[in-house]
Coordinates of C-alpha atoms and ligand atoms in Angstrom, one line a residue:
Chain U
M1 CA 113.1 -91.8 -41.1
E2 CA 114.0 -88.7 -39.0
I3 CA 112.3 -89.1 -35.6
L4 CA 112.2 -86.5 -32.9
V5 CA 111.2 -87.6 -29.4
C6 CA 110.1 -85.1 -26.8
V7 CA 111.1 -86.1 -23.2
K8 CA 110.8 -84.6 -19.8
R9 CA 112.7 -84.8 -16.5
V10 CA 110.1 -85.4 -13.7
P11 CA 109.9 -86.3 -10.0
D12 CA 109.9 -90.1 -9.9
T13 CA 106.5 -91.3 -8.6
A14 CA 108.0 -94.8 -7.7
E15 CA 110.9 -93.3 -5.8
N16 CA 109.4 -90.5 -3.8
E17 CA 106.9 -90.0 -1.0
F18 CA 105.5 -86.6 -1.9
E19 CA 105.0 -84.1 0.9
L20 CA 104.1 -80.4 1.0
N21 CA 106.7 -77.9 2.1
S22 CA 106.4 -76.0 5.4
A23 CA 104.3 -73.2 3.8
G24 CA 102.0 -75.9 2.5
N25 CA 101.8 -74.5 -1.0
D26 CA 104.4 -76.4 -2.9
L27 CA 106.1 -79.8 -2.9
D28 CA 108.9 -80.3 -0.5
R29 CA 111.5 -80.4 -3.3
D30 CA 114.5 -81.1 -1.2
D31 CA 115.8 -84.6 -1.8
L32 CA 113.3 -85.4 -4.6
V33 CA 114.5 -88.1 -6.9
Y34 CA 114.1 -87.2 -10.6
S35 CA 114.1 -89.4 -13.6
V36 CA 112.9 -89.4 -17.2
N37 CA 109.1 -89.6 -17.5
E38 CA 108.1 -93.2 -17.6
W39 CA 106.1 -92.9 -20.9
D40 CA 109.0 -91.2 -22.6
N41 CA 111.2 -94.3 -22.3
Y42 CA 108.7 -96.3 -24.3
A43 CA 108.6 -93.5 -27.0
V44 CA 112.4 -93.5 -27.3
E45 CA 112.5 -97.3 -27.4
E46 CA 109.9 -97.3 -30.2
A47 CA 111.8 -94.7 -32.2
I48 CA 115.0 -96.7 -31.9
Q49 CA 113.3 -99.9 -33.1
I50 CA 111.8 -98.1 -36.1
V51 CA 115.1 -96.6 -37.1
D52 CA 116.7 -100.0 -36.7
K53 CA 114.2 -101.4 -39.2
V54 CA 114.0 -98.6 -41.8
G55 CA 117.0 -96.4 -41.1
G56 CA 117.3 -92.8 -40.1
N57 CA 118.0 -91.0 -36.9
V58 CA 116.5 -90.5 -33.5
T59 CA 116.8 -87.1 -31.8
V60 CA 115.6 -86.5 -28.3
I61 CA 114.6 -83.0 -27.2
T62 CA 113.5 -81.4 -24.0
V63 CA 112.4 -78.0 -22.7
G64 CA 114.0 -77.7 -19.3
D65 CA 116.9 -76.4 -17.2
D66 CA 120.5 -77.5 -17.0
E67 CA 119.6 -80.5 -15.0
S68 CA 117.4 -81.8 -17.8
E69 CA 120.5 -82.6 -19.8
E70 CA 120.8 -85.8 -17.8
V71 CA 117.6 -87.2 -19.2
L72 CA 118.7 -86.4 -22.7
R73 CA 122.0 -88.3 -22.0
R74 CA 120.1 -91.2 -20.6
E75 CA 117.9 -91.5 -23.7
M76 CA 121.1 -91.2 -25.9
A77 CA 122.6 -94.0 -23.9
M78 CA 119.5 -96.0 -24.9
G79 CA 120.4 -95.4 -28.5
A80 CA 119.1 -92.0 -29.6
N81 CA 121.6 -90.4 -31.9
S82 CA 121.5 -86.8 -30.7
G83 CA 119.9 -84.5 -28.2
I84 CA 118.7 -80.9 -28.1
L85 CA 118.1 -78.9 -24.9
L86 CA 115.8 -75.9 -25.2
C87 CA 116.6 -73.8 -22.2
D88 CA 115.9 -70.1 -21.3
D89 CA 114.8 -68.3 -18.2
A90 CA 112.0 -66.9 -20.3
F91 CA 110.6 -70.4 -20.7
E92 CA 110.0 -70.8 -17.0
G93 CA 106.3 -71.1 -15.9
S94 CA 105.2 -72.0 -19.4
D95 CA 101.8 -73.8 -19.7
G96 CA 101.3 -76.7 -22.1
K97 CA 100.9 -74.3 -25.0
G98 CA 104.0 -72.5 -24.2
I99 CA 106.0 -75.7 -24.2
A100 CA 104.4 -76.8 -27.5
G101 CA 105.2 -73.4 -29.0
I102 CA 108.9 -73.7 -28.0
L103 CA 109.1 -77.2 -29.4
K104 CA 107.4 -76.1 -32.6
A105 CA 110.1 -73.4 -33.2
E106 CA 112.8 -76.1 -33.0
V107 CA 110.9 -78.6 -35.1
E108 CA 110.6 -76.0 -37.9
K109 CA 114.4 -75.7 -38.0
G110 CA 114.8 -79.3 -38.8
S111 CA 113.0 -81.9 -41.0
Y112 CA 111.3 -84.6 -39.1
D113 CA 109.0 -87.3 -40.5
L114 CA 107.8 -88.4 -37.1
I115 CA 107.5 -86.7 -33.8
M116 CA 106.7 -88.6 -30.6
S117 CA 106.1 -87.8 -27.0
G118 CA 105.0 -89.8 -24.0
A119 CA 101.2 -90.0 -23.6
Q120 CA 101.5 -87.9 -20.4
A121 CA 104.1 -86.8 -17.8
D122 CA 104.1 -85.6 -14.2
E123 CA 101.3 -83.2 -14.6
G124 CA 99.0 -85.9 -16.0
A125 CA 97.7 -83.5 -18.7
G126 CA 98.8 -85.3 -21.8
Q127 CA 98.6 -82.1 -23.8
V128 CA 101.9 -81.2 -25.5
G129 CA 101.9 -83.7 -28.3
G130 CA 98.4 -82.8 -29.5
M131 CA 99.1 -79.1 -29.3
L132 CA 102.3 -79.4 -31.2
A133 CA 100.5 -81.4 -33.9
A134 CA 97.8 -78.7 -34.2
M135 CA 100.4 -75.9 -34.3
L136 CA 102.3 -77.7 -37.1
D137 CA 99.0 -78.8 -38.9
Y138 CA 100.2 -82.4 -38.7
P139 CA 97.8 -85.3 -37.9
Y140 CA 98.0 -86.6 -34.4
A141 CA 97.2 -89.8 -32.6
S142 CA 97.5 -90.3 -28.8
L143 CA 97.9 -93.3 -26.6
V144 CA 99.6 -95.2 -29.4
N145 CA 100.5 -98.8 -28.5
K146 CA 101.4 -100.2 -31.9
I147 CA 103.2 -98.7 -34.9
E148 CA 103.8 -100.3 -38.3
V149 CA 105.7 -98.3 -40.9
Q150 CA 105.1 -98.4 -44.7
D151 CA 106.1 -96.0 -47.4
G152 CA 105.0 -92.5 -46.5
K153 CA 102.3 -93.6 -44.1
I154 CA 102.0 -95.6 -41.0
T155 CA 99.4 -97.7 -39.2
V156 CA 99.0 -97.0 -35.5
G157 CA 97.0 -98.7 -32.8
R158 CA 95.6 -96.5 -30.1
E159 CA 94.7 -97.9 -26.7
I160 CA 91.1 -97.0 -25.9
E161 CA 88.8 -97.9 -23.0
G162 CA 88.7 -101.5 -21.9
G163 CA 92.1 -102.3 -23.5
N164 CA 90.6 -102.3 -26.9
Q165 CA 92.7 -101.1 -29.8
E166 CA 91.7 -98.5 -32.3
M167 CA 93.6 -98.9 -35.6
N168 CA 94.3 -95.9 -37.8
E169 CA 96.2 -95.1 -40.9
I170 CA 98.0 -91.8 -40.5
Q171 CA 100.0 -89.7 -42.9
L172 CA 103.6 -88.5 -42.4
P173 CA 104.8 -86.2 -41.0
C174 CA 102.7 -86.7 -37.9
V175 CA 102.8 -86.5 -34.1
L176 CA 102.2 -89.6 -31.9
S177 CA 101.9 -89.8 -28.1
I178 CA 103.1 -93.2 -26.9
Q179 CA 101.4 -95.3 -24.2
T180 CA 103.3 -97.6 -21.8
G181 CA 103.5 -101.2 -22.7
I182 CA 104.0 -100.7 -26.5
N183 CA 107.5 -102.3 -26.1
E184 CA 110.0 -103.2 -23.4
P185 CA 112.4 -100.3 -23.0
R186 CA 116.0 -101.4 -22.9
Y187 CA 118.0 -101.2 -19.8
V188 CA 120.6 -98.5 -19.5
G189 CA 123.6 -99.0 -17.4
I190 CA 126.2 -96.6 -16.0
R191 CA 128.6 -97.7 -18.8
G192 CA 126.1 -96.7 -21.4
I193 CA 125.6 -93.3 -19.9
R194 CA 129.4 -92.8 -19.6
K195 CA 129.8 -93.5 -23.3
V196 CA 127.6 -90.5 -24.2
A197 CA 128.9 -88.2 -21.4
K198 CA 131.0 -86.1 -23.7
V199 CA 128.7 -85.9 -26.7
D200 CA 127.9 -82.3 -27.4
I201 CA 124.3 -81.3 -26.7
P202 CA 123.3 -78.0 -28.3
V203 CA 121.4 -75.6 -26.1
N204 CA 118.9 -73.3 -27.7
G205 CA 117.2 -70.3 -26.1
A206 CA 114.5 -67.9 -27.1
D207 CA 116.8 -65.9 -29.4
D208 CA 118.1 -68.9 -31.2
L209 CA 114.5 -70.1 -31.8
G210 CA 113.2 -66.6 -32.7
I211 CA 110.6 -66.9 -30.0
D212 CA 108.8 -63.8 -28.7
T213 CA 109.3 -64.1 -25.0
A214 CA 105.9 -62.6 -24.2
S215 CA 104.2 -65.6 -25.8
V216 CA 105.9 -68.2 -23.5
G217 CA 106.8 -68.6 -19.8
A218 CA 104.6 -67.3 -17.0
A219 CA 103.8 -64.2 -19.1
G220 CA 102.2 -66.2 -21.9
A221 CA 100.5 -68.8 -19.8
K222 CA 96.8 -68.8 -19.7
T223 CA 96.7 -71.7 -17.4
K224 CA 98.7 -71.1 -14.2
R225 CA 99.6 -73.5 -11.4
V226 CA 98.8 -71.7 -8.2
D227 CA 99.4 -73.9 -5.1
Y228 CA 99.6 -77.5 -4.0
F229 CA 97.2 -78.4 -1.2
V230 CA 96.1 -81.4 0.8
P231 CA 92.5 -82.2 -0.1
D232 CA 89.9 -82.7 2.6
M233 CA 90.1 -86.5 2.5
G234 CA 86.7 -87.1 3.9
D235 CA 86.7 -90.2 6.0
G236 CA 89.6 -92.0 4.3
A237 CA 90.6 -95.5 5.3
E238 CA 90.4 -96.9 8.8
M239 CA 94.1 -97.5 9.4
L240 CA 94.9 -100.8 11.2
E241 CA 97.8 -100.4 13.6
G242 CA 99.8 -102.5 16.0
S243 CA 102.2 -105.4 15.4
T244 CA 101.9 -107.3 12.2
D245 CA 100.2 -110.1 14.0
E246 CA 97.7 -107.8 15.6
I247 CA 97.0 -106.1 12.2
I248 CA 96.5 -109.5 10.6
E249 CA 94.1 -110.6 13.3
K250 CA 92.0 -107.4 12.9
L251 CA 92.1 -107.7 9.1
I252 CA 90.9 -111.3 9.1
E253 CA 87.9 -110.4 11.3
K254 CA 87.0 -107.7 8.8
L255 CA 87.5 -110.0 5.8
K256 CA 85.2 -112.6 7.4
A257 CA 82.5 -110.0 8.0
K258 CA 82.7 -108.7 4.4
G259 CA 82.7 -112.0 2.6
G260 CA 86.4 -112.1 1.9
L261 CA 87.1 -115.3 3.7
Chain S
M1 CA 77.5 -64.6 -19.7
T2 CA 79.7 -67.6 -20.0
Q3 CA 78.7 -70.0 -22.8
I4 CA 79.6 -73.6 -22.0
F5 CA 79.4 -76.4 -24.5
A6 CA 79.8 -80.1 -23.4
Y7 CA 80.7 -82.9 -25.8
I8 CA 78.6 -86.0 -25.2
P9 CA 80.5 -89.3 -25.9
F10 CA 78.4 -92.3 -26.6
K11 CA 78.6 -95.9 -27.6
N12 CA 75.9 -98.0 -29.3
G13 CA 73.3 -95.3 -28.9
A14 CA 73.8 -94.7 -25.2
A15 CA 75.5 -91.6 -23.8
E16 CA 78.4 -92.1 -21.3
D17 CA 77.7 -91.3 -17.6
V18 CA 79.7 -88.1 -17.9
A19 CA 76.7 -86.6 -19.8
L20 CA 75.0 -86.3 -16.4
E21 CA 78.1 -84.9 -14.8
Y22 CA 78.8 -81.9 -17.0
P23 CA 75.8 -79.8 -15.7
T24 CA 77.4 -80.0 -12.2
A25 CA 80.8 -79.0 -13.5
A26 CA 79.2 -76.1 -15.5
K27 CA 77.4 -74.8 -12.4
K28 CA 80.7 -74.9 -10.5
I29 CA 82.4 -73.0 -13.3
D30 CA 79.7 -70.3 -13.4
E31 CA 76.3 -70.5 -11.8
G32 CA 74.7 -68.3 -14.5
A33 CA 76.4 -69.9 -17.6
S34 CA 74.4 -71.2 -20.5
L35 CA 75.0 -74.9 -21.2
T36 CA 74.7 -76.6 -24.5
A37 CA 75.3 -80.3 -25.3
V38 CA 77.1 -81.2 -28.5
V39 CA 76.6 -84.6 -30.1
T40 CA 78.4 -85.7 -33.2
G41 CA 77.9 -88.9 -35.1
S42 CA 75.8 -90.3 -37.9
G43 CA 72.3 -91.8 -38.3
A44 CA 69.9 -93.4 -35.8
D45 CA 72.3 -93.8 -32.9
L46 CA 73.1 -90.1 -33.0
D47 CA 69.5 -89.1 -33.2
K48 CA 68.7 -91.3 -30.2
V49 CA 71.4 -89.8 -28.1
A50 CA 70.6 -86.2 -29.2
D51 CA 66.9 -86.8 -28.2
E52 CA 67.9 -88.3 -24.9
M53 CA 70.1 -85.3 -24.1
T54 CA 67.1 -82.9 -24.4
S55 CA 65.9 -84.3 -21.0
I56 CA 69.2 -83.0 -19.4
Y57 CA 70.1 -80.0 -21.5
S58 CA 67.9 -77.2 -22.7
Q59 CA 70.0 -76.9 -25.9
V60 CA 71.4 -79.7 -27.9
I61 CA 73.5 -79.3 -31.0
K62 CA 73.8 -82.3 -33.3
I63 CA 76.3 -82.7 -36.1
D64 CA 75.5 -85.6 -38.5
H65 CA 78.0 -86.7 -41.1
A66 CA 79.0 -90.0 -42.4
D67 CA 82.7 -89.2 -41.6
L68 CA 81.7 -88.8 -37.9
A69 CA 80.1 -92.3 -37.6
Y70 CA 83.2 -93.3 -35.6
P71 CA 84.5 -90.6 -33.3
N72 CA 87.9 -90.0 -35.1
A73 CA 89.3 -87.2 -33.0
E74 CA 90.8 -85.5 -36.0
V75 CA 87.5 -85.3 -37.8
V76 CA 85.5 -84.3 -34.7
R77 CA 88.0 -81.5 -34.0
K78 CA 87.6 -80.1 -37.5
A79 CA 83.8 -80.0 -37.2
L80 CA 83.9 -78.4 -33.7
V81 CA 86.2 -75.6 -34.8
N82 CA 83.5 -74.5 -37.2
I83 CA 80.7 -74.7 -34.7
I84 CA 81.8 -73.7 -31.3
P85 CA 82.2 -69.9 -30.7
T86 CA 85.9 -69.2 -30.1
D87 CA 85.3 -67.4 -26.8
A88 CA 83.2 -70.3 -25.4
V89 CA 84.2 -72.8 -22.7
F90 CA 84.2 -76.3 -24.1
L91 CA 84.1 -79.4 -21.9
T92 CA 84.9 -82.9 -22.9
A93 CA 85.6 -86.0 -20.8
H94 CA 89.2 -86.8 -19.9
D95 CA 89.0 -90.2 -21.6
T96 CA 90.9 -91.6 -24.5
F97 CA 88.9 -89.6 -27.0
G98 CA 89.2 -86.3 -25.0
M99 CA 92.9 -86.8 -24.7
D100 CA 93.1 -87.3 -28.4
M101 CA 90.9 -84.4 -29.5
A102 CA 91.0 -81.6 -27.0
P103 CA 94.6 -80.3 -26.8
G104 CA 94.6 -79.7 -30.6
L105 CA 91.2 -78.1 -30.4
S106 CA 92.5 -75.5 -27.9
V107 CA 95.2 -74.6 -30.4
K108 CA 92.7 -74.3 -33.3
M109 CA 90.4 -72.2 -31.2
D110 CA 93.3 -70.2 -29.8
S111 CA 91.9 -70.6 -26.3
A112 CA 93.2 -71.7 -22.9
Y113 CA 93.6 -75.4 -22.1
A114 CA 93.3 -77.3 -18.9
A115 CA 93.2 -81.1 -18.6
D116 CA 91.7 -83.6 -16.3
M117 CA 89.8 -81.1 -14.1
V118 CA 88.5 -82.7 -10.9
D119 CA 86.8 -79.6 -9.4
F120 CA 86.0 -76.0 -10.2
E121 CA 85.9 -73.2 -7.6
G122 CA 84.1 -70.4 -9.6
I123 CA 85.0 -67.6 -11.8
D124 CA 86.3 -64.1 -11.0
G125 CA 86.1 -61.8 -14.0
T126 CA 87.6 -64.0 -16.7
T127 CA 89.8 -66.0 -14.3
L128 CA 88.5 -69.5 -13.5
K129 CA 89.8 -71.4 -10.5
G130 CA 89.9 -75.1 -10.6
V131 CA 91.5 -78.2 -9.1
R132 CA 93.7 -80.9 -10.8
Q133 CA 95.9 -83.7 -9.6
E134 CA 99.6 -84.3 -10.4
L135 CA 102.1 -87.1 -10.0
G136 CA 99.6 -89.9 -10.4
G137 CA 97.2 -88.5 -7.9
A138 CA 99.8 -88.0 -5.1
V139 CA 99.1 -84.3 -4.9
N140 CA 96.4 -81.8 -5.6
I141 CA 96.9 -78.4 -7.1
H142 CA 94.9 -75.3 -7.7
V143 CA 95.1 -73.8 -11.2
T144 CA 93.8 -70.6 -12.7
I145 CA 92.6 -70.5 -16.2
D146 CA 92.2 -67.2 -18.2
I147 CA 89.1 -67.8 -20.2
S148 CA 88.9 -64.3 -21.8
S149 CA 89.4 -65.9 -25.2
G150 CA 87.7 -69.1 -24.4
A151 CA 88.8 -72.4 -22.9
V152 CA 88.9 -76.1 -23.8
M153 CA 89.0 -78.3 -20.7
T154 CA 88.7 -82.0 -20.1
V155 CA 86.9 -83.1 -16.9
R156 CA 87.6 -86.4 -15.1
P157 CA 84.7 -88.8 -15.4
G158 CA 83.2 -89.5 -12.0
S159 CA 84.4 -86.3 -10.4
F160 CA 81.3 -84.3 -10.6
A161 CA 78.0 -85.4 -9.0
P162 CA 75.5 -86.6 -11.7
V163 CA 72.3 -84.6 -12.1
D164 CA 68.9 -86.2 -12.2
G165 CA 67.9 -85.0 -15.6
G166 CA 64.5 -85.7 -17.0
S167 CA 63.1 -82.2 -16.9
A168 CA 65.2 -80.0 -19.1
G169 CA 62.7 -80.0 -22.0
G170 CA 65.4 -79.0 -24.5
S171 CA 65.4 -79.0 -28.2
V172 CA 67.8 -80.3 -30.8
V173 CA 69.4 -77.9 -33.3
D174 CA 70.9 -79.6 -36.4
K175 CA 74.2 -77.9 -37.3
S176 CA 75.4 -80.5 -39.7
G177 CA 75.5 -78.0 -42.5
D178 CA 78.1 -75.8 -40.6
A179 CA 80.6 -78.6 -40.1
G180 CA 82.5 -77.7 -43.2
D181 CA 85.3 -79.7 -44.9
L182 CA 86.0 -82.8 -42.8
S183 CA 88.9 -84.3 -44.7
V184 CA 91.8 -85.3 -42.4
K185 CA 95.1 -87.1 -42.6
R186 CA 94.2 -89.9 -40.3
K187 CA 91.8 -92.6 -41.3
F188 CA 90.0 -94.8 -38.8
L189 CA 90.3 -98.5 -39.8
E190 CA 88.8 -100.7 -37.1
V191 CA 88.6 -101.5 -33.4
V192 CA 90.4 -104.6 -32.3
E193 CA 88.8 -106.0 -29.2
A194 CA 90.9 -107.0 -26.2
E195 CA 91.7 -110.6 -26.0
A196 CA 90.2 -112.8 -23.3
G197 CA 92.8 -114.4 -21.0
D198 CA 93.3 -117.6 -19.0
V199 CA 91.3 -116.4 -16.0
D200 CA 88.3 -114.1 -15.9
I201 CA 88.9 -111.7 -13.0
T202 CA 85.5 -110.2 -13.4
K203 CA 83.9 -113.4 -12.1
S204 CA 85.7 -113.5 -8.7
D205 CA 84.1 -112.1 -5.5
V206 CA 87.6 -111.5 -4.1
L207 CA 90.6 -110.1 -5.9
V208 CA 94.1 -110.0 -4.7
S209 CA 95.4 -107.1 -6.8
I210 CA 99.1 -106.3 -7.1
G211 CA 100.8 -103.1 -8.3
R212 CA 104.3 -101.9 -8.8
G213 CA 105.0 -102.5 -5.1
I214 CA 105.4 -106.2 -5.9
E215 CA 108.8 -105.1 -7.3
D216 CA 109.8 -108.2 -9.1
E217 CA 108.3 -110.9 -11.3
D218 CA 109.4 -113.6 -9.0
N219 CA 107.4 -112.1 -6.1
I220 CA 104.1 -112.6 -7.9
E221 CA 104.1 -116.1 -6.5
I222 CA 103.4 -114.8 -3.0
A223 CA 100.3 -113.0 -4.3
Q224 CA 99.2 -116.2 -6.0
E225 CA 99.5 -118.1 -2.8
L226 CA 97.4 -115.5 -0.9
A227 CA 94.8 -115.6 -3.7
E228 CA 94.7 -119.4 -3.4
A229 CA 94.3 -119.3 0.3
M230 CA 91.4 -116.8 -0.1
N231 CA 89.8 -118.7 -2.9
S232 CA 90.3 -115.8 -5.2
V233 CA 92.4 -114.8 -8.2
V234 CA 95.2 -112.3 -8.8
S235 CA 94.5 -109.1 -10.7
C236 CA 96.9 -106.2 -11.1
S237 CA 97.6 -102.6 -12.1
R238 CA 99.0 -101.6 -15.4
P239 CA 102.7 -101.5 -14.8
I240 CA 102.6 -105.3 -14.1
V241 CA 101.1 -105.8 -17.5
D242 CA 103.5 -103.4 -19.2
A243 CA 106.3 -105.4 -17.7
K244 CA 104.7 -108.5 -19.2
W245 CA 104.6 -110.2 -15.8
L246 CA 100.9 -110.9 -16.1
E247 CA 98.4 -111.0 -19.0
K248 CA 96.5 -107.9 -20.0
S249 CA 93.3 -109.6 -19.1
R250 CA 94.3 -109.4 -15.4
Q251 CA 94.6 -105.6 -15.5
V252 CA 92.0 -103.6 -13.6
G253 CA 91.3 -100.1 -14.8
T254 CA 90.0 -97.8 -17.5
S255 CA 92.2 -99.4 -20.1
G256 CA 91.7 -102.9 -18.6
Q257 CA 88.9 -104.7 -16.9
T258 CA 86.0 -103.3 -14.9
V259 CA 85.5 -105.5 -11.9
K260 CA 82.8 -105.6 -9.2
P261 CA 84.1 -107.9 -6.5
K262 CA 82.9 -107.9 -2.9
V263 CA 86.4 -107.5 -1.6
Y264 CA 89.3 -105.8 -3.3
M265 CA 92.8 -106.2 -1.8
A266 CA 95.1 -103.5 -3.3
M267 CA 98.6 -104.6 -2.6
G268 CA 101.3 -102.1 -3.5
I269 CA 99.0 -100.1 -5.7
S270 CA 99.1 -96.2 -5.4
G271 CA 95.4 -95.7 -6.4
S272 CA 95.6 -93.7 -9.6
F273 CA 92.2 -92.7 -11.0
Q274 CA 92.8 -94.9 -14.1
H275 CA 93.2 -97.9 -11.9
M276 CA 90.3 -97.1 -9.5
G277 CA 88.1 -96.4 -12.5
G278 CA 88.0 -100.1 -13.1
V279 CA 86.9 -100.9 -9.5
K280 CA 83.1 -100.6 -9.4
G281 CA 80.2 -101.8 -7.3
N282 CA 81.5 -100.3 -4.0
P283 CA 83.6 -103.3 -2.8
F284 CA 85.3 -103.5 0.6
I285 CA 88.8 -102.2 -0.3
V286 CA 91.8 -103.2 1.7
A287 CA 95.0 -101.3 0.9
V288 CA 98.4 -102.3 1.9
N289 CA 101.1 -99.8 1.0
K290 CA 104.4 -98.9 2.6
N291 CA 103.8 -95.2 1.9
P292 CA 101.4 -93.8 4.5
K293 CA 100.6 -90.9 2.1
A294 CA 99.6 -93.1 -0.8
P295 CA 96.4 -91.8 -2.4
I296 CA 94.8 -95.3 -2.2
F297 CA 94.2 -94.7 1.5
Q298 CA 91.7 -92.0 0.5
V299 CA 89.5 -94.5 -1.2
A300 CA 90.2 -97.7 0.7
D301 CA 88.0 -98.9 3.6
V302 CA 90.9 -100.4 5.5
G303 CA 94.5 -99.2 5.3
I304 CA 97.7 -101.0 6.4
V305 CA 101.1 -99.4 6.2
E306 CA 103.4 -102.4 5.6
D307 CA 105.8 -103.8 3.1
I308 CA 103.7 -106.2 1.0
L309 CA 106.7 -108.5 0.5
D310 CA 106.7 -109.3 4.2
F311 CA 103.0 -108.8 4.9
I312 CA 101.5 -111.0 2.1
P313 CA 103.2 -114.2 3.2
E314 CA 102.3 -113.7 6.8
L315 CA 98.7 -113.0 5.9
T316 CA 98.7 -116.2 3.7
E317 CA 100.0 -118.2 6.6
A318 CA 97.4 -116.8 9.0
V319 CA 94.6 -117.5 6.5
N320 CA 95.8 -121.0 5.9
D321 CA 95.8 -121.6 9.7
L322 CA 92.1 -120.7 10.1
Ligands
FAD1 C1 95.2 -93.5 -20.6 C2 95.8 -94.2 -19.5 C3 95.1 -95.4 -19.1 C4 95.6 -96.1 -18.0 N1 94.9 -97.2 -17.6 C5 95.3 -97.9 -16.5 C6 94.5 -99.0 -16.1 O1 93.6 -99.5 -16.8 N2 94.9 -99.7 -15.0 C7 96.0 -99.2 -14.2 O2 96.3 -99.8 -13.1 N3 96.7 -98.1 -14.6 C8 96.3 -97.4 -15.7 N4 97.1 -96.4 -16.1 C9 98.3 -96.0 -15.4 C10 98.1 -95.2 -14.1 O3 98.0 -93.9 -14.4 C11 99.2 -95.5 -13.1 O4 100.4 -95.2 -13.7 C12 99.2 -96.9 -12.6 O5 97.9 -97.3 -12.2 C13 100.1 -97.1 -11.4 O6 100.2 -98.4 -11.0 P1 100.6 -98.8 -9.5 O7 99.7 -98.2 -8.5 O8 100.8 -100.2 -9.5 O9 102.1 -98.1 -9.5 P2 102.6 -96.9 -8.7 O10 101.8 -95.7 -8.9 O11 104.1 -96.8 -9.0 O12 102.4 -97.3 -7.2 C14 103.1 -98.3 -6.5 C15 102.7 -98.2 -5.1 O13 103.3 -99.3 -4.4 C16 103.9 -98.9 -3.2 N5 105.0 -99.8 -2.8 C17 106.2 -99.9 -3.4 N6 106.8 -100.9 -2.9 C18 106.1 -101.4 -1.9 C19 106.2 -102.5 -1.0 N7 107.3 -103.3 -1.0 N8 105.2 -102.8 -0.1 C20 104.1 -102.0 -0.1 N9 103.9 -101.0 -1.0 C21 104.9 -100.7 -1.9 C22 104.3 -97.4 -3.4 O14 104.3 -96.7 -2.2 C23 103.2 -97.0 -4.4 O15 102.1 -96.4 -3.7 C24 96.7 -95.6 -17.2 C25 97.3 -94.5 -17.6 C26 96.9 -93.8 -18.7 C27 97.6 -92.5 -19.1

């Protein structure tokens, strides 16, 4: 089975305390720690496990800049067989459809049975997988937390509200977006990354993909990100301050009053 | 005039709360827009929901087909493409169905797409301004959406004030005949219900809830000790379950349990909407987080900026000393 997994380099929500820049319209991007999108690790792990069972290859792909190469290498260190970087100044500012369109162009050059992505990334939209499927006329299932492969078709479980699982039979080729918890992504050490440091990663731009640059990037985007801002928080929490002992004393009084103790 | 269509999700013949929230979202998009509810399904449940919607919406479209009995997103999308005008604005909830169905719909309708909208700030010509969140709710961002050739948008449940309903006096139009060919390459099989666990967190008046801030499986013990001291139980956010440190039945949130405690102690939890979506009944929320900017402080009653690994044991000791 030939599997393509779409991944993204994102600011790490566990490692950063996000603040706005001095102009107050964008993130303060100095010193941000980036990593591969949490959901994508589960997708790559799942792809590797499927290939371990039924044979085939795992290719990881991203639309990004030079620095995105590092996430491809990380996923190759996990066990993906190859990586593809789609990079072009013209891609900058693309909305979800732009990104899906760029990926589609690369998908059509290859022959993949299964395409996966994380269920969502830093923007929390969860849009690229579903768009890519629709552009390719492939069936789609999102929030997948179980995959069983049989000949020519697969059974997938989707995580729905309340932690219930919706079981579906889906035909190949298809696109699946993967939910966290489907597996336990393997650990990648420095040594693993070093091993794939020299593997060639092809870089394809708009020309290589035959993409009309007017349809992607900021020019083609119908949905545009304008500015970050601090919302009016309303009242917000009453912050308890002082020494830890003082805080605990105040907290205990409040907990008693509210039925917590 | 902007034409807005809103997809009504329902279960066992009862519409989800978002059905009352779309009218507010629609007004914020365009005060003068027309708003039509769309209900898909089959049989008596569908008819019941469609009728109920006439008290909230002046126009209700129903699509009845055996293949729509379960809301398989692939089937629903096919039906909608044949029924929704391509230059319309289409709204659906940002839930597990909306996430499944809507991105592909925007491709098939060749319209703009915007996900998980939490607010709208009106329309200027064909440019709609709205608000979303990124990075798990850590930041807010304004977006513009060019709706000149229509738009598909998902709206976050609970973000728009519910309307009273009751007086719309609407009517149901049956468009089942227009749904067209509904054959798809994904077949719904069954829903497997979540398993019950060793403890029922929904029964506890107090919850000591831990998130990724607990950092290590071995540290869960300190939360358990605090829970014991407070006569309560430990619940958690999703990453703790993903890491297999606690059972799924302890997870609070949209894809876990809905809890209604009196007191909710959020320890090292950032406060994503999927997590807070499971905290109902307006409990007294205490948040302890080492990041003073954590979004949880916007919804908590009391906030404490501390490292939970130090703070929890000290609190436990103080409680035990009472
Ligand atoms: C479809 C879908 C459904 C989902 N359903 C759920 C759900 O049901 N429940 C759920 O919880 N999530 C759910 N999620 C995931 C959700 O989006 C968040 O990723 C998740 O809630 C984050 O969990 P967290 O707050 O524990 O982790 P994080 O967001 O990583 O936050 C950890 C917090 O701990 C703080 N911290 C770190 N170390 C310490 C320390 N030593 N002391 C004090 N504070 C510390 C950090 O500052 C941070 O604020 C869902 C996501 C999707 C896409």
